[in-house]
Tab-separated table of C-alpha atoms and ligand atoms in Angstrom:
chain	number	residue	atom	x	y	z
A	1	MET	CA	-7.690	15.217	-18.397
A	2	ILE	CA	-5.008	12.385	-17.590
A	3	ILE	CA	-6.058	9.903	-14.751
A	4	GLU	CA	-4.845	6.905	-14.505
A	5	CYS	CA	-7.723	3.968	-14.536
A	6	PRO	CA	-7.546	1.047	-12.151
A	7	TYR	CA	-9.766	-0.762	-14.175
A	8	CYS	CA	-7.884	-0.281	-17.732
A	9	GLU	CA	-4.342	-0.494	-16.069
A	10	SER	CA	-3.429	2.562	-18.398
A	11	LYS	CA	-3.216	5.976	-18.177
A	12	VAL	CA	-6.788	7.758	-19.871
A	13	ASP	CA	-7.871	10.965	-20.947
A	14	GLY	CA	-11.214	11.008	-18.314
A	15	GLU	CA	-13.718	12.767	-20.095
A	16	VAL	CA	-14.223	16.259	-16.766
A	17	LYS	CA	-18.162	15.327	-15.316
A	18	GLY	CA	-17.735	18.129	-12.631
A	19	GLU	CA	-14.819	19.760	-10.429
A	20	HIS	CA	-14.965	21.765	-7.456
A	21	GLU	CA	-11.718	24.158	-6.064
A	22	SER	CA	-11.371	24.132	-1.914
A	23	TYR	CA	-9.317	25.331	0.176
A	24	ASP	CA	-9.463	27.765	3.830
A	25	PRO	CA	-6.871	30.841	3.425
A	26	ARG	CA	-6.913	31.008	6.838
A	27	GLU	CA	-5.499	27.442	7.721
A	28	ASP	CA	-4.354	26.227	3.567
A	29	PRO	CA	-3.207	28.873	1.226
A	30	GLY	CA	-3.136	26.216	-0.950
A	31	PRO	CA	-5.878	25.883	-3.376
A	32	PHE	CA	-6.322	22.693	-3.959
A	33	LYS	CA	-9.108	21.365	-7.374
A	34	ALA	CA	-11.243	17.899	-6.903
A	35	VAL	CA	-11.810	16.815	-10.736
A	36	LEU	CA	-14.257	14.248	-11.421
A	37	LEU	CA	-14.022	11.758	-14.389
A	38	LYS	CA	-15.228	9.316	-16.490
A	39	CYS	CA	-13.157	6.450	-17.844
A	40	PRO	CA	-13.830	7.191	-21.860
A	41	VAL	CA	-12.310	3.257	-22.352
A	42	CYS	CA	-14.327	1.230	-19.243
A	43	ASN	CA	-16.985	3.702	-18.099
A	44	ASN	CA	-16.057	3.874	-14.353
A	45	ALA	CA	-16.363	7.124	-12.573
A	46	LEU	CA	-12.636	8.255	-10.973
A	47	LEU	CA	-11.974	11.133	-8.561
A	48	GLY	CA	-8.151	13.110	-9.012
A	49	GLY	CA	-7.617	15.873	-6.807
A	50	SER	CA	-4.660	18.974	-8.030
A	51	ASP	CA	-3.041	21.342	-6.711
A	52	LEU	CA	-2.505	25.135	-7.670
A	53	GLU	CA	1.658	25.030	-8.119
A	54	GLN	CA	3.770	28.294	-9.278
A	55	THR	CA	4.467	27.624	-13.273
A	56	GLY	CA	6.799	31.264	-13.383
A	57	PRO	CA	7.115	34.442	-11.337
A	58	THR	CA	3.807	35.352	-11.697
A	59	SER	CA	2.024	32.449	-12.865
A	60	HIS	CA	0.681	29.470	-11.521
A	61	GLY	CA	-1.153	26.400	-13.424
A	62	TRP	CA	-3.300	23.148	-11.622
A	63	SER	CA	-0.579	19.925	-11.614
A	64	SER	CA	-1.189	17.005	-13.307
A	65	LEU	CA	-4.242	15.006	-11.092
A	66	THR	CA	-3.835	12.863	-8.197
A	67	ARG	CA	-6.439	9.718	-8.465
A	68	LEU	CA	-8.116	9.994	-5.052
A	69	TRP	CA	-10.559	7.188	-5.381
A	70	PRO	CA	-10.528	4.395	-5.983
A	71	GLN	CA	-8.064	4.806	-3.536
A	72	GLN	CA	-4.222	5.257	-5.761
A	73	GLU	CA	-2.212	1.683	-5.176
A	74	SER	CA	0.419	3.528	-4.581
A	75	HIS	CA	-0.642	4.689	-1.000
A	76	ILE	CA	1.161	3.098	1.974
A	77	PRO	CA	0.682	3.644	5.330
A	78	TRP	CA	2.922	6.180	6.836
A	79	GLU	CA	3.649	4.059	10.122
A	80	ILE	CA	5.321	1.123	8.156
A	81	PRO	CA	8.927	1.932	8.321
A	82	ALA	CA	11.132	2.226	5.583
A	83	ILE	CA	13.109	-1.239	5.735
A	84	VAL	CA	10.028	-2.178	5.317
A	85	ARG	CA	7.925	0.477	2.929
A	86	LYS	CA	10.592	-0.141	-0.242
A	87	SER	CA	9.831	-4.292	-0.618
A	88	LEU	CA	6.269	-3.206	-0.722
A	89	VAL	CA	6.911	-0.853	-3.052
A	90	GLU	CA	9.006	-3.196	-5.343
A	91	ALA	CA	6.550	-5.979	-5.282
A	92	ARG	CA	3.575	-3.584	-6.587
A	93	THR	CA	5.881	-2.187	-8.964
A	94	CYS	CA	6.262	-5.783	-10.425
A	95	PHE	CA	2.681	-6.865	-10.004
A	96	LYS	CA	1.883	-4.009	-12.017
A	97	ALA	CA	4.802	-4.960	-14.741
A	98	ARG	CA	2.794	-8.817	-14.405
A	99	ALA	CA	6.281	-10.486	-12.751
A	100	TYR	CA	4.860	-12.184	-10.481
A	101	SER	CA	7.552	-13.716	-9.568
A	102	ALA	CA	9.024	-11.051	-8.353
A	103	CYS	CA	6.334	-10.109	-7.158
A	104	ALA	CA	6.675	-13.244	-4.661
A	105	VAL	CA	10.386	-12.604	-4.194
A	106	MET	CA	9.645	-8.789	-2.625
A	107	SER	CA	6.470	-9.363	-1.035
A	108	GLY	CA	8.167	-12.611	0.908
A	109	ARG	CA	11.033	-9.546	1.665
A	110	THR	CA	8.664	-7.724	2.883
A	111	LEU	CA	8.729	-9.831	6.077
A	112	GLU	CA	12.251	-9.960	6.079
A	113	GLY	CA	11.951	-6.081	6.646
A	114	VAL	CA	9.167	-6.935	9.356
A	115	CYS	CA	11.582	-9.342	11.345
A	116	ARG	CA	14.716	-7.031	10.353
A	117	HIS	CA	13.096	-4.588	12.167
A	118	HIS	CA	11.804	-6.143	15.306
A	119	SER	CA	15.325	-7.650	15.640
A	120	THR	CA	14.940	-10.587	15.557
A	121	ASN	CA	18.554	-12.100	14.470
A	122	SER	CA	17.453	-14.787	12.555
A	123	ASN	CA	19.307	-15.599	9.581
A	124	SER	CA	16.455	-17.527	7.724
A	125	LEU	CA	12.806	-16.002	7.313
A	126	ALA	CA	10.922	-19.438	8.969
A	127	HIS	CA	13.226	-18.902	12.173
A	128	GLY	CA	11.966	-14.850	12.129
A	129	LEU	CA	8.175	-15.024	11.344
A	130	LYS	CA	8.872	-18.224	14.155
A	131	LYS	CA	10.227	-15.741	16.079
A	132	LEU	CA	7.845	-12.539	15.746
A	133	GLN	CA	4.537	-14.972	16.461
A	134	ASP	CA	6.699	-16.368	19.663
A	135	THR	CA	6.933	-12.602	20.844
A	136	GLY	CA	3.380	-11.876	19.989
A	137	ILE	CA	4.068	-9.643	17.357
A	138	ILE	CA	1.874	-11.677	14.936
A	139	ASP	CA	-0.654	-13.999	15.925
A	140	ASP	CA	-1.620	-17.570	14.680
A	141	ARG	CA	-3.390	-16.290	11.363
A	142	LEU	CA	-0.919	-13.825	9.906
A	143	TYR	CA	2.235	-16.402	11.319
A	144	GLN	CA	-0.310	-18.926	8.884
A	145	TRP	CA	-0.049	-15.862	6.228
A	146	GLY	CA	3.436	-15.028	6.654
A	147	GLU	CA	4.568	-18.935	6.095
A	148	GLU	CA	2.715	-19.054	2.891
A	149	LEU	CA	4.298	-16.255	1.538
A	150	ARG	CA	8.020	-17.606	2.627
A	151	LYS	CA	7.418	-20.321	0.715
A	152	HIS	CA	6.103	-18.931	-2.555
A	153	ARG	CA	9.035	-16.527	-2.262
A	154	ASN	CA	11.038	-19.575	-2.598
A	155	ILE	CA	8.926	-20.861	-5.703
A	156	GLY	CA	9.816	-16.977	-6.899
A	157	ALA	CA	13.370	-16.683	-5.953
A	158	HIS	CA	14.340	-20.607	-7.660
A	159	ALA	CA	14.195	-21.595	-11.524
A	160	THR	CA	11.814	-24.368	-10.529
A	161	GLU	CA	8.835	-25.921	-13.126
A	162	GLU	CA	6.405	-24.142	-10.702
A	163	ASN	CA	4.890	-20.863	-11.137
A	164	ILE	CA	3.758	-18.322	-9.695
A	165	SER	CA	0.565	-16.979	-11.437
A	166	LYS	CA	-0.953	-13.267	-11.284
A	167	ASP	CA	-3.822	-14.664	-8.895
A	168	ASP	CA	-1.116	-15.525	-6.340
A	169	ALA	CA	0.678	-12.775	-6.525
A	170	LYS	CA	-2.332	-10.517	-5.765
A	171	ASP	CA	-3.054	-12.653	-2.916
A	172	LEU	CA	0.145	-12.608	-2.107
A	173	LEU	CA	0.848	-9.316	-2.213
A	174	ASP	CA	-2.059	-8.103	-0.240
A	175	PHE	CA	-1.015	-10.636	2.570
A	176	ALA	CA	2.556	-8.569	2.870
A	177	LEU	CA	0.218	-5.701	2.724
A	178	ALA	CA	-2.077	-7.207	5.481
A	179	ILE	CA	0.508	-8.223	7.890
A	180	CYS	CA	2.176	-4.920	7.627
A	181	ASP	CA	-1.206	-2.780	8.098
A	182	TYR	CA	-1.978	-5.264	11.774
A	183	VAL	CA	1.459	-4.954	12.914
A	184	PHE	CA	2.784	-1.137	12.270
A	185	VAL	CA	-0.828	0.272	11.872
A	186	LEU	CA	-3.892	-0.969	13.881
A	187	ASN	CA	-1.624	-2.856	16.786
A	188	ALA	CA	-0.052	0.949	17.380
A	189	ARG	CA	-3.601	2.523	17.386
A	190	PHE	CA	-5.064	-0.082	19.520
A	191	ASN	CA	-1.700	0.546	21.609
A	192	ARG	CA	-2.957	4.622	22.021
A	193	PHE	CA	-7.086	3.375	22.335
A	194	MET	CA	-6.041	1.336	25.353
A	195	GLU	CA	-3.689	4.613	27.119
A	196	ARG	CA	-6.510	6.445	26.299
A	197	LYS	CA	-8.971	4.083	27.525
A	198	ILE	CA	-5.976	4.027	30.833
A	199	LYS	CA	-6.162	7.591	31.769
A	200	ASP	CA	-9.658	8.302	31.315
B	1	ZN	ZN1	-10.785	2.907	-17.306
C-alpha cells in the first residue's frame, strides 16, 4: 500500500504486516482501519490509517493511507491561529522542497504572525518580539529563539554570501513550531489547568 516514508522522504509501496479494523457503530459509524507496514527501502515500521469511503451509489472502498506514526509532519495543533499556521505550513513545504533559505524566511514570518495575532502593532519584527517579551507572552528563552529566527530570516531574504544550511533550516523551523506551541497550546492549557484548580 502506498504511504509516505519520513525516513526515505518519499512515497513507498509499504509491505503490509498487519491490519485492524475498528469502529463503534453506536458512536462512530465510520469504519476505520489501522495498517502496520514495513518500508521496502529502509525497513522501518510505519503505521497508516484509512477510512471507509463511499465510492459509488452502493459501493464503498478504503481511502488512501494517512500516516499516523511517525506523526505526519503536516500535523499542526488546531489552537494555532490561521495567520500563523499559514506560514508554518509554507515553511514546511519549503523545507521538503530543499528550499532552505525560503524555509528560514517563512519560519521568521511565522513570528510576524504571532506578533500580529497579539497586535503588537510594530512595523519591525525586532520591536514586535521585544513587545511580546515585555508583555510576558514569551519569556527570555523564547525571545532568544525568536531573535535567531529574525536574524536568519534576514539572511534568507537577502542576496548575501551567507547560506542557510539544511540543519539550520530544520532547527529554525522547529524553533518556530516550539514558540507557537508555547504561546498558543501550552499557555492556554496551563490557564485551563489553573482555572480548574481555583474552582476545586
Ligand atoms: Zn523508508
